[in-house]
mmCIF file of C-alpha atoms in Angstrom:
data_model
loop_
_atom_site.group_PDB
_atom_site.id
_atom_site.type_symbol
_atom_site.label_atom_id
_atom_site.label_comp_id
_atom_site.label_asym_id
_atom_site.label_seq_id
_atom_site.Cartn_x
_atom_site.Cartn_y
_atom_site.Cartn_z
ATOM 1 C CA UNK A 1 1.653 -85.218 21.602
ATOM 2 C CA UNK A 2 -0.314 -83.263 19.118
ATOM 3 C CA UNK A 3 -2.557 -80.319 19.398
ATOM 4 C CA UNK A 4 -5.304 -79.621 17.305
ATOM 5 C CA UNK A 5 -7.603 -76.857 17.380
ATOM 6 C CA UNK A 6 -10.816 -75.985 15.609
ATOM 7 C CA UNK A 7 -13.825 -74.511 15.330
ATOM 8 C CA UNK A 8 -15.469 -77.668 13.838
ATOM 9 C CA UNK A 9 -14.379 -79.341 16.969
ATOM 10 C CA UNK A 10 -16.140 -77.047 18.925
ATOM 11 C CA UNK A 11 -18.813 -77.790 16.613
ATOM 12 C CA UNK A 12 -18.692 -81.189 17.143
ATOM 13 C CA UNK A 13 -17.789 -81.743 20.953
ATOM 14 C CA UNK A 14 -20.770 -79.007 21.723
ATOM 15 C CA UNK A 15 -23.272 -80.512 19.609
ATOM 16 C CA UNK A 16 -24.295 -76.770 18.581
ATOM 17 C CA UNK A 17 -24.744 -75.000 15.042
ATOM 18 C CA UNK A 18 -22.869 -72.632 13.609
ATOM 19 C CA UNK A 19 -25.848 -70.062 14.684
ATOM 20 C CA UNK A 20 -25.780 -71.139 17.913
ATOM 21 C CA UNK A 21 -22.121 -70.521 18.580
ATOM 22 C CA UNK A 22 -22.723 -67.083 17.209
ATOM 23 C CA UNK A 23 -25.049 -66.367 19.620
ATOM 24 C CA UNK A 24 -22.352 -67.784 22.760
ATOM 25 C CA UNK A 25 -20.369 -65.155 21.051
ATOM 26 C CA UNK A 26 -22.388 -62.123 21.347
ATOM 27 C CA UNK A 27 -23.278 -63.465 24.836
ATOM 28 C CA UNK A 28 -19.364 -63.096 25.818
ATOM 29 C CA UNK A 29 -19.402 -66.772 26.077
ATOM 30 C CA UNK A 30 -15.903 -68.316 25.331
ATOM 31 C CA UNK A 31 -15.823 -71.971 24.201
ATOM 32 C CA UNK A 32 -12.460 -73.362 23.956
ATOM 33 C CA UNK A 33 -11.727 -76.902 22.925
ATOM 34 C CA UNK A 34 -8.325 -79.285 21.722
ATOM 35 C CA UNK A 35 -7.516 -82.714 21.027
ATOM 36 C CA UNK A 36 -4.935 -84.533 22.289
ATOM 37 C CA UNK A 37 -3.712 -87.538 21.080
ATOM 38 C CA UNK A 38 -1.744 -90.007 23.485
ATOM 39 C CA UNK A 39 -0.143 -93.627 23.425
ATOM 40 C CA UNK A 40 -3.747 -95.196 22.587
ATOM 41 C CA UNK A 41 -6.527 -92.622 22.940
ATOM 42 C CA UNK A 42 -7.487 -89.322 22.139
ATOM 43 C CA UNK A 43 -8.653 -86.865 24.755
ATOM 44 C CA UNK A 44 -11.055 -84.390 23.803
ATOM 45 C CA UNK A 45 -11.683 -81.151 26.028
ATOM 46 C CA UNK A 46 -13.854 -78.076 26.118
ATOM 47 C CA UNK A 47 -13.260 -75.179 28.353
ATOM 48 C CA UNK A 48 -16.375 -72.753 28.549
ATOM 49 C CA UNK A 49 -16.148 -69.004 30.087
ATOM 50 C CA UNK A 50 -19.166 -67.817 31.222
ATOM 51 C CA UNK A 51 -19.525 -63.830 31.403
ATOM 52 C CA UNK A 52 -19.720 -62.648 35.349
ATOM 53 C CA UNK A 53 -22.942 -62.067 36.603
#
């Protein structure tokens, strides 16, 4: 399986901007995503950390 990591995934998978990620960032708000490619489909995912309250 491959892994693939990127920030124009993130891009992508979030539909945000670049500015708009910034601002997630200065919020404390972690966006994680990866790719992984099986047999005959890729699985995209996005893990998102919101700050405690």
């Amino acid at each position: 399986m491959a892994h693939k990591e990127s920030v124009e995934d993130c891009k992508t998978i979030a539909g945000q901007s670049s500015e708009s990620l910034s601002s997630s960032i200065q919020h404390n708000m972690q966006v994680t995503t990866f790719t992984e490619d099986l047999k005959d489909m890729t699985l995209h995912f996005q893990i998102i950390q919101l700050p405690r309250q």
